[in-house]
Coordinates of C-alpha atoms and ligand atoms in Angstrom, one line a residue:
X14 CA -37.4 35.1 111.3
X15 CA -33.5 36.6 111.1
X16 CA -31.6 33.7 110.9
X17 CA -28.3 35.4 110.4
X18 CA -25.4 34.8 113.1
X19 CA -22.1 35.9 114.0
X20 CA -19.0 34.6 114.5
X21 CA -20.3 31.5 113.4
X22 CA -16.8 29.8 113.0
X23 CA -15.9 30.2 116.2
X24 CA -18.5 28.2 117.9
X25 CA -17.9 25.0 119.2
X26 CA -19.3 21.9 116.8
X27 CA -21.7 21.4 119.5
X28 CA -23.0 25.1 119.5
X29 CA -23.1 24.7 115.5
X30 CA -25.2 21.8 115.1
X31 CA -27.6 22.8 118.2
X32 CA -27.4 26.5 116.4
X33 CA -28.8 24.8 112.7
X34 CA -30.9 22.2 114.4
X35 CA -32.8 25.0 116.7
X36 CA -32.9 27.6 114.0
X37 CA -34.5 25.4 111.1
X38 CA -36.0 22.4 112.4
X39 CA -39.4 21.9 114.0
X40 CA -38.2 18.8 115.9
X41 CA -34.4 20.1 116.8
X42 CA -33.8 16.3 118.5
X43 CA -34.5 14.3 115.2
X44 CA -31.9 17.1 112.9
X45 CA -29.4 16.6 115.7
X46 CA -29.4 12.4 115.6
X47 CA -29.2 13.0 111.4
X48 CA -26.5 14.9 111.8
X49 CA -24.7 12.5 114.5
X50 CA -25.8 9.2 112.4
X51 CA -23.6 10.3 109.8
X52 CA -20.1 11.1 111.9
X53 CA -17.9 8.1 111.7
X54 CA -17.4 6.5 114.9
X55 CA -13.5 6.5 114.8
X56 CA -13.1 10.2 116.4
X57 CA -10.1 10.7 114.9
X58 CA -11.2 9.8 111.4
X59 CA -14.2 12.3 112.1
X60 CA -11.5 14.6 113.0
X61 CA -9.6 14.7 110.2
X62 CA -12.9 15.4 107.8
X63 CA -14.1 17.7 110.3
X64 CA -10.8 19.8 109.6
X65 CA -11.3 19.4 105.2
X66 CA -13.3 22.3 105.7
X67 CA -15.1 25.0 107.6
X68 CA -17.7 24.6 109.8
X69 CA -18.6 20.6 108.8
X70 CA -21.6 19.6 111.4
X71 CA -21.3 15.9 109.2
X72 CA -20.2 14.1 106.1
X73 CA -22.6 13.7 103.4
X74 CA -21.9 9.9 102.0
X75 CA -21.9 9.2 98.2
X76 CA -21.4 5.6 97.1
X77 CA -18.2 4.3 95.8
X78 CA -18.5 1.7 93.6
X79 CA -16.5 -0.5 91.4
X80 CA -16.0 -1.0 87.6
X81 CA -14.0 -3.8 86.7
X82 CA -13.1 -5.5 83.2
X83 CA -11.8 -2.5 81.8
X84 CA -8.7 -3.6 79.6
X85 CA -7.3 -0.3 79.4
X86 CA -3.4 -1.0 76.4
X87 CA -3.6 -4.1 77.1
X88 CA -3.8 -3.8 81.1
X89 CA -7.0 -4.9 83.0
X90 CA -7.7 -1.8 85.7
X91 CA -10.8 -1.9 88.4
X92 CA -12.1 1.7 88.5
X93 CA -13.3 3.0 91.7
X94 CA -16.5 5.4 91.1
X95 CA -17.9 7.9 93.1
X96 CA -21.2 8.4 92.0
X97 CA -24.6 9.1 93.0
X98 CA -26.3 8.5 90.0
X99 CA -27.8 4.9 89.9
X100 CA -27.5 3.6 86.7
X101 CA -23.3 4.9 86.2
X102 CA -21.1 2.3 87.6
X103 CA -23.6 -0.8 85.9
X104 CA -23.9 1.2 82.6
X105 CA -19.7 1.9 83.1
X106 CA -18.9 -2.1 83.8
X107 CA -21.2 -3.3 80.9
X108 CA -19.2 -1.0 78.6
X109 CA -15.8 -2.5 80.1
X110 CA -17.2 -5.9 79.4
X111 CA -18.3 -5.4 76.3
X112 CA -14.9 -3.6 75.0
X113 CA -12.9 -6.4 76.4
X114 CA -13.5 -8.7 74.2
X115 CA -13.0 -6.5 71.5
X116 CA -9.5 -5.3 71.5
X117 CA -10.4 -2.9 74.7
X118 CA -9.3 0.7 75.2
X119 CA -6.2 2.7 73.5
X120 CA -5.1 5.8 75.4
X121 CA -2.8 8.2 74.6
X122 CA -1.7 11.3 76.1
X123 CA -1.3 14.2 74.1
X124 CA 0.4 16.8 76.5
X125 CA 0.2 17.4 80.5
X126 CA 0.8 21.5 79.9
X127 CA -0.3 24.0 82.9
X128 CA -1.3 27.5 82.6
X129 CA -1.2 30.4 85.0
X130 CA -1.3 33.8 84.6
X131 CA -0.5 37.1 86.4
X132 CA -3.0 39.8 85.0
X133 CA -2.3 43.3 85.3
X134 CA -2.6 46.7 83.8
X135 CA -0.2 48.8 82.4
X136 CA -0.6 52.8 80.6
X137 CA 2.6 53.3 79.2
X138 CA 3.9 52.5 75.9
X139 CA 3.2 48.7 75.0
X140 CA 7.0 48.9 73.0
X141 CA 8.8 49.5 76.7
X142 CA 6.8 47.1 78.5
X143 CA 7.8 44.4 75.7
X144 CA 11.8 45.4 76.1
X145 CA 11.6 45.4 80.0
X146 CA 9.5 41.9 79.9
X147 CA 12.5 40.7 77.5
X148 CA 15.1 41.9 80.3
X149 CA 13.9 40.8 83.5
X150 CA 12.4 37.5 82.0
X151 CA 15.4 35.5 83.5
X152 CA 14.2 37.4 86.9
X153 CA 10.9 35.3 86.9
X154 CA 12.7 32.1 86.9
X155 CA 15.8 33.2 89.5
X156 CA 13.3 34.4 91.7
X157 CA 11.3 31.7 92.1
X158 CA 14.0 29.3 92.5
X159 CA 12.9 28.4 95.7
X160 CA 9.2 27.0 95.1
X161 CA 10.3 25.3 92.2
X162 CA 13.2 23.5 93.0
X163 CA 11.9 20.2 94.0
X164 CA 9.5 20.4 91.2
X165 CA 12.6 20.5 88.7
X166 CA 13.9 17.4 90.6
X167 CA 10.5 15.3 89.7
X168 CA 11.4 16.9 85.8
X169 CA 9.2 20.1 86.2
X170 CA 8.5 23.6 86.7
X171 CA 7.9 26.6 84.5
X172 CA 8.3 26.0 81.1
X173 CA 7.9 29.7 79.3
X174 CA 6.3 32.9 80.2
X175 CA 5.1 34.9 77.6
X176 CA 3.9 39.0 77.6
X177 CA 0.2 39.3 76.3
X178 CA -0.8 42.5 74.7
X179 CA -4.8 42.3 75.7
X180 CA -5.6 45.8 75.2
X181 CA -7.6 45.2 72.1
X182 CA -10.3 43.8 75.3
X183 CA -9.9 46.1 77.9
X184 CA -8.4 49.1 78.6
X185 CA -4.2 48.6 79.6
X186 CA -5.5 45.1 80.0
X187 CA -1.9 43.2 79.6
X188 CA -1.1 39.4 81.1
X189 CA 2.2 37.1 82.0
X190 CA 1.0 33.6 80.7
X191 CA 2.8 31.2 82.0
X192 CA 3.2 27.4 81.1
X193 CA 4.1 24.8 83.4
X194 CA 4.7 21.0 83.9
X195 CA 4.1 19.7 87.3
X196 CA 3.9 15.9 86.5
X197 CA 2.2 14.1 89.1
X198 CA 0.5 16.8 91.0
X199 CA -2.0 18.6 90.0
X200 CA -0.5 21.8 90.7
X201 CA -2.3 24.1 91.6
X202 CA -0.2 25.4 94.6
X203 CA 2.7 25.0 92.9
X204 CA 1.4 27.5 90.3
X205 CA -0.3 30.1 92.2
X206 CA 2.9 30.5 94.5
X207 CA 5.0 30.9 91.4
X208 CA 2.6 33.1 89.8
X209 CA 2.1 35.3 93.0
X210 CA 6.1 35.3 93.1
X211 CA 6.1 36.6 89.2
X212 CA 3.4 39.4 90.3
X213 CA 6.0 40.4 93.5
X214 CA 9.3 40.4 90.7
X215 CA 7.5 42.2 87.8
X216 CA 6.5 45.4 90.5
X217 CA 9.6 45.3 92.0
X218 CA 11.4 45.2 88.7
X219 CA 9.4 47.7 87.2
X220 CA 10.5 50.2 90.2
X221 CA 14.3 49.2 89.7
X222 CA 14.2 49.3 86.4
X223 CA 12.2 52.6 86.3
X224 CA 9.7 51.8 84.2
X225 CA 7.1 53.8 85.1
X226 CA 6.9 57.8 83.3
X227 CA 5.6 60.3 85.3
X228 CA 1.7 59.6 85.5
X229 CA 1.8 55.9 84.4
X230 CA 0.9 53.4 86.5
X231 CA 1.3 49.5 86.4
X232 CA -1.2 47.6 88.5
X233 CA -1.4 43.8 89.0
X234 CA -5.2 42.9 88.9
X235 CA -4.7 39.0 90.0
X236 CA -2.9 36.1 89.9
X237 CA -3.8 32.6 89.6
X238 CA -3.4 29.6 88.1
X239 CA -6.4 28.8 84.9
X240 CA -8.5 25.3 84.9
X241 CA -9.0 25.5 81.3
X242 CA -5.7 23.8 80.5
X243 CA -6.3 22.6 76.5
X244 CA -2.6 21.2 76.4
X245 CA -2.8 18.9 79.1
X246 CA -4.8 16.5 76.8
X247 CA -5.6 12.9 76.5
X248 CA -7.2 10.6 74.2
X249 CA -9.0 7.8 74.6
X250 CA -10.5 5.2 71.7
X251 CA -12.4 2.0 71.2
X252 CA -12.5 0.3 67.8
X253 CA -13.6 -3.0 66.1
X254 CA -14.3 -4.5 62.8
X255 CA -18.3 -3.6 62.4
X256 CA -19.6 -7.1 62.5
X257 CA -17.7 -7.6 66.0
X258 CA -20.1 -5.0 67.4
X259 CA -22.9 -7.4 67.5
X260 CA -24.6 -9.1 70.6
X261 CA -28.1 -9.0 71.9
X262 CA -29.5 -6.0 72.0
X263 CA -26.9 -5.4 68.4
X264 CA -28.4 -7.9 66.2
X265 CA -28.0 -5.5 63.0
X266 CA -24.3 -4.1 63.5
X267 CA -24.1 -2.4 60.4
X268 CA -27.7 -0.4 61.2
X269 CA -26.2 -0.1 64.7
X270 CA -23.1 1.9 63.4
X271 CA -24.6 3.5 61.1
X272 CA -27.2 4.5 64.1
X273 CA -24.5 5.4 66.4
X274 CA -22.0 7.8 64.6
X275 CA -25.6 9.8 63.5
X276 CA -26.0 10.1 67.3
X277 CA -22.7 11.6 67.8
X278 CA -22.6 13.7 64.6
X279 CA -25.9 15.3 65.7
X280 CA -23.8 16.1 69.1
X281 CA -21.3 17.3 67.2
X282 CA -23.3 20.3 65.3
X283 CA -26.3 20.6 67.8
X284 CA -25.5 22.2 70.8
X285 CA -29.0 21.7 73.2
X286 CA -27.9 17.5 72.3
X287 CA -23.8 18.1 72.9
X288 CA -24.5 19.3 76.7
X289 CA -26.5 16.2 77.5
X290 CA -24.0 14.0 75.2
X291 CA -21.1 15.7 77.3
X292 CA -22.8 15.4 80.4
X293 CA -23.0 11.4 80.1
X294 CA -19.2 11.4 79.3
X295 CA -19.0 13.6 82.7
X296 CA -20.8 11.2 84.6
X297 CA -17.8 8.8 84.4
X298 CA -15.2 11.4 84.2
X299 CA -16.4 12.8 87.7
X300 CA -17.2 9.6 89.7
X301 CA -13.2 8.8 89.0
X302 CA -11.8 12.0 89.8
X303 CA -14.1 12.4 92.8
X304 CA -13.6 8.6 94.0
X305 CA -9.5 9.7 93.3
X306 CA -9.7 13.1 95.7
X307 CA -8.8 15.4 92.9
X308 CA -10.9 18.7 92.1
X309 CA -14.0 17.8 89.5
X310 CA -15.0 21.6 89.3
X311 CA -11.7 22.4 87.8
X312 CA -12.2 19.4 85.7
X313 CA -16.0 19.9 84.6
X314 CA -14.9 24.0 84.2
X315 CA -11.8 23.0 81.5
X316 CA -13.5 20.2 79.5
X317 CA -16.7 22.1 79.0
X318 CA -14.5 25.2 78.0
X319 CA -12.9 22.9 75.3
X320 CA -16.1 21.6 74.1
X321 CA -16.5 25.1 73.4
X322 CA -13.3 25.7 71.8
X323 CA -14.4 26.2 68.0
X324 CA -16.9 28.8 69.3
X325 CA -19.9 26.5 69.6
X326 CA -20.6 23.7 72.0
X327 CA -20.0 20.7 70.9
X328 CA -19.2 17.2 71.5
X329 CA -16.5 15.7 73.3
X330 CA -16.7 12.7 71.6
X331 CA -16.1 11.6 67.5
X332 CA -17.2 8.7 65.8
X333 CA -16.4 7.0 62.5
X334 CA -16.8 4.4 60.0
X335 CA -14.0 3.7 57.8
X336 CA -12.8 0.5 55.4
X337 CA -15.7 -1.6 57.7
X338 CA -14.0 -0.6 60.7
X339 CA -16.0 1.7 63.7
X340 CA -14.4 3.9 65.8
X341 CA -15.4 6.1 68.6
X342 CA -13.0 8.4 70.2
X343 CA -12.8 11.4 72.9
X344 CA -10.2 13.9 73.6
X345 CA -10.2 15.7 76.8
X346 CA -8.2 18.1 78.8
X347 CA -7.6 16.9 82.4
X348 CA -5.7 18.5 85.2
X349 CA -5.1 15.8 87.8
X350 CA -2.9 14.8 90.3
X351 CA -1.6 11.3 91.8
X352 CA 0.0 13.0 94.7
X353 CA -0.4 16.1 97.1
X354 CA -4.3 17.5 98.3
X355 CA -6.5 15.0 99.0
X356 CA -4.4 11.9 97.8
X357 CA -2.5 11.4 100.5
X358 CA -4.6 12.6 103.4
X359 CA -7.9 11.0 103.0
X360 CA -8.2 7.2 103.6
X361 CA -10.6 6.7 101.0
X362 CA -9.1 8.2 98.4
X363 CA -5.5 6.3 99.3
X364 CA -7.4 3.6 99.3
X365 CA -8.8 3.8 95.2
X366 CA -5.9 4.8 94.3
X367 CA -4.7 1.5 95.8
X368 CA -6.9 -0.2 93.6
X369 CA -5.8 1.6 90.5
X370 CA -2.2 0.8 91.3
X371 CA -1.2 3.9 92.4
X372 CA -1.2 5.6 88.6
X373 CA 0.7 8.4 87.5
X374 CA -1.1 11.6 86.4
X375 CA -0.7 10.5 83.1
X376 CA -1.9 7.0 83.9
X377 CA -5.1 8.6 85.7
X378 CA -5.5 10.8 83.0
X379 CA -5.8 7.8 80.7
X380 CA -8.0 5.9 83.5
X381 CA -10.4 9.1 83.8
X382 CA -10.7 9.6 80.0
X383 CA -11.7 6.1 79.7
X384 CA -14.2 5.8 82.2
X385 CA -15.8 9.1 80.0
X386 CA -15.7 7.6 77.1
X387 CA -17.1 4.1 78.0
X388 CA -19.9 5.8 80.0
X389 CA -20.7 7.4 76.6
X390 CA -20.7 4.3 75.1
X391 CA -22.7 3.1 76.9
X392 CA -25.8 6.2 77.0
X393 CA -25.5 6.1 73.2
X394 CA -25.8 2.1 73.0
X395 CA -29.2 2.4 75.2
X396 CA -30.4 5.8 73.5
X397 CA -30.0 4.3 69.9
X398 CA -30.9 0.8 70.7
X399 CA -33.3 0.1 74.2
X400 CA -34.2 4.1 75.3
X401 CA -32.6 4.6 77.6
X402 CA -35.2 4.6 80.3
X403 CA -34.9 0.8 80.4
X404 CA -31.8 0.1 82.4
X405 CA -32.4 3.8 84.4
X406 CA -35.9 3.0 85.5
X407 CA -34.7 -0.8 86.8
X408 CA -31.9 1.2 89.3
X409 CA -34.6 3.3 90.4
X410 CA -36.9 0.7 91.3
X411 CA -34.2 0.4 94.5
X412 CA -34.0 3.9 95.0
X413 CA -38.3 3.6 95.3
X414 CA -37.7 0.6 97.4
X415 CA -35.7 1.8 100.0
X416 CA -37.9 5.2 99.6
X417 CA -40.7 3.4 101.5
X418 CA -38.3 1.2 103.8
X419 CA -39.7 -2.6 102.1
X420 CA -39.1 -5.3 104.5
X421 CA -36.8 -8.2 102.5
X422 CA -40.0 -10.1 101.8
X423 CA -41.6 -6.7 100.1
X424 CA -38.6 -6.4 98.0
X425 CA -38.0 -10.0 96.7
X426 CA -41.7 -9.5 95.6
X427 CA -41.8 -5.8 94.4
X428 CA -38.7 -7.1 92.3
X429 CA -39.7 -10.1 91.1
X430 CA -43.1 -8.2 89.9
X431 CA -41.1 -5.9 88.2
X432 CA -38.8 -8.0 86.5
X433 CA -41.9 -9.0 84.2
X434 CA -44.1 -5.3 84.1
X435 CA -42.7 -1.9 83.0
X436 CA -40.7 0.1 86.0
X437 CA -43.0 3.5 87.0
X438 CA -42.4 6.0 90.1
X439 CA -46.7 5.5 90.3
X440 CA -46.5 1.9 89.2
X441 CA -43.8 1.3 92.2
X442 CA -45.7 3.0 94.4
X443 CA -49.3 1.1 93.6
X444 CA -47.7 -2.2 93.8
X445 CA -46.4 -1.3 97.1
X446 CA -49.3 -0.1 98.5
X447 CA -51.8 -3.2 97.6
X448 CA -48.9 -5.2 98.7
X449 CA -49.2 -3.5 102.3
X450 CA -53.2 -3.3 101.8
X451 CA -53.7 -7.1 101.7
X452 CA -50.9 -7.8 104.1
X453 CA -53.2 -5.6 106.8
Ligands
LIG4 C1 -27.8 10.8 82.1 O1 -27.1 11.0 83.3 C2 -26.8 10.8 81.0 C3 -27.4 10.7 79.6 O2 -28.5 11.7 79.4 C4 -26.3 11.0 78.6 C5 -26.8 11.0 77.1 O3 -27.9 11.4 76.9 O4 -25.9 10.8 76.3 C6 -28.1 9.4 79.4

């Protein structure tokens, strides 16, 4: 079958969802009422998602949930979590809890510096290029006095731009690397219409300022902002005497230590164990900048670039036992932003922010690094203590449950089996079916 189509945008939403439901479903009727059951019933809310995008035919729903408890300097905050994962937002609040009551979370923020760069190639001599950079630098900042200027006013803008000599790479390969603060937005606008404004001066410069020899050429390839931003940092830490780190599943504290900062040194030096270490400080990292509208591939794409940053991957995360006292620390670049994008325009996401108290960037960085770190916590507490499987398999059960669509009665007895016997996919599933059997 040739399922391609034109002009595919341009179709009503009505031709677009009878176009996919015709085109890949046997029974078009039942895709079209999955697709309707999920548009909100307040039109204009619909609306306004249906315009996010391109072509939506529905929304796809991911939980929010909450963590509370988490004492954060010395400041209780409720974190809102978008996640679809089940076990995240339990394994996130346990962590809180447990943290609490033992001095809770210290955050600091390191430095909230942007990069952007204009690449471009250049075959003259390297020596001229560096003396005309040096002359029209004060260019790049005139001319773009128009998009920054109410930056400056929140205490932004472009800090530097420097001239990088990259031919050592690639052929003529040269690059303007610019640095910039843009305090509580994320920035990415603000950069890639300053950057596209430095690519406009530095060809029009280079033709008043005749840089260009007979034959040589200067070409700009790109420009755009990068998402692997290592100084715009934050750091987040949990520490407590060693005997404080007991309770019941921690009945050895020392042991448990001990245990625990092996776990993270092995993600420290083994990189196969540091991407599924990294990944469990992602799953609370994500949930909050998802739940918080901002951009999580930009996020996932910077941290795991830093977890690379010594040339192997490696954990995100540190641990360490000193004088009797444990500590267990991350430090991760974030871009994120408290206002502008999604934060203003999409209920929801107002809405967590709400919750958080409407944070600064650097205060959601803190928030964000902390829901990382305590989800790590929390993986490495199960994986050197329980297994992990434990807590994951009792949040599945529900997922199985609501698989086969229990009645209430099924479920208060599916669960309270299951409270007592080990939770399988194929034990699930045989307890549900003799429960159906003898019910017949
Ligand atoms: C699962 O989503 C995350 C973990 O695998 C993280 C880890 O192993 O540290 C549990």
């Amino acid at each position: 079958m040739n399922n391609a189509v034109a002009g595919f945008s341009k179709l009503s939403k009505t031709e677009k969802i009878n176009w996919i439901a015709e085109t890949y479903f046997s029974n078009a009727e039942e895709a079209l009422t999955i697709i309707r059951n999920y548009w909100n019933s307040d039109e204009k809310l619909q609306q306004l998602h249906d315009e996010f995008i391109e072509n939506t035919i529905t929304n796809l729903y991911i939980p929010l949930g909450i963590a509370p408890n988490f004492l954060i300097n010395g400041k209780y905050k409720t974190i809102p979590m978008a996640i679809e994962e089940s076990s995240v937002v339990a394994a996130a609040s346990k962590a809180a809890k447990y943290w609490a009551s033992r001095g809770g979370f210290k955050t600091t923020i390191i430095d909230t510096e942007k990069i952007g760069q204009v690449h471009f190639t250049y075959s003259g001599d390297s020596e001229k290029l560096h003396a005309f950079f040096d002359r029209i630098k004060p260019k790049f900042f005139s001319e773009t006095q128009s998009i920054t200027k109410n930056m400056q006013q929140r205490g932004g803008g472009i800090l530097d731009i420097k001239l990088k000599d990259k031919r050592s790479l690639l052929e003529h390969y040269y690059q303007l690397h610019a640095t910039f603060e843009t305090k509580d937005s994320m920035g990415a606008n603000f950069i890639n219409s300053c950057l596209e404004q430095f690519a406009a001066t530095l060809k029009e410069e280079a033709q008043n300022e005749k840089l260009l020899a007979d034959g040589e050429k200067l070409e700009v390839i790109m420009s755009i902002l990068s998402n692997y931003v290592p100084n715009c940092l934050v750091r987040a830490e949990v520490s407590c005497p060693i005997e404080e780190l007991a309770e019941k599943h921690i009945t050895n504290p020392q042991e448990f230590a001990e245990r625990f900062l092996q776990a993270v040194q092995i993600a420290e030096i083994e990189p196969f164990r540091a991407v599924t270490h990294n990944k469990g400080i992602m799953n609370g990292v994500d949930a909050v900048v998802l739940a918080t509208g901002n951009d999580f591939r930009a996020v996932e794409a910077g941290v795991h670039a830093y977890a690379s940053k010594n040339g192997q991957y490696a954990s995100l995360s540190h641990a360490k036992i000193e004088n009797g006292i444990f500590s267990f620390w991350l430090e991760i670049p974030l871009a994120l932003g408290t206002v502008g994008g999604l934060t203003s325009l999409h209920p929801l996401v107002k809405f967590c922010l709400e919750i958080l108290e409407n944070p600064s960037a650097k205060e959601l960085m803190e928030i964000v690094a902390v829901a990382g770190l305590a989800q790590n916590f929390a993986a490495l507490r199960s994986l050197t203590t329980t297994g992990i499987q434990e807590g994951h398999m009792k949040m599945h059960l529900n997922n199985i449950i609501n698989q086969f669509e229990a009645t209430d009665e099924e479920r208060y007895l599916i669960k309270a089996h299951f409270k007592k016997t080990a939770v399988s996919h194929s034990a699930v599933v045989e307890f549900i079916e003799n429960l159906r059997k003898q019910t017949k």
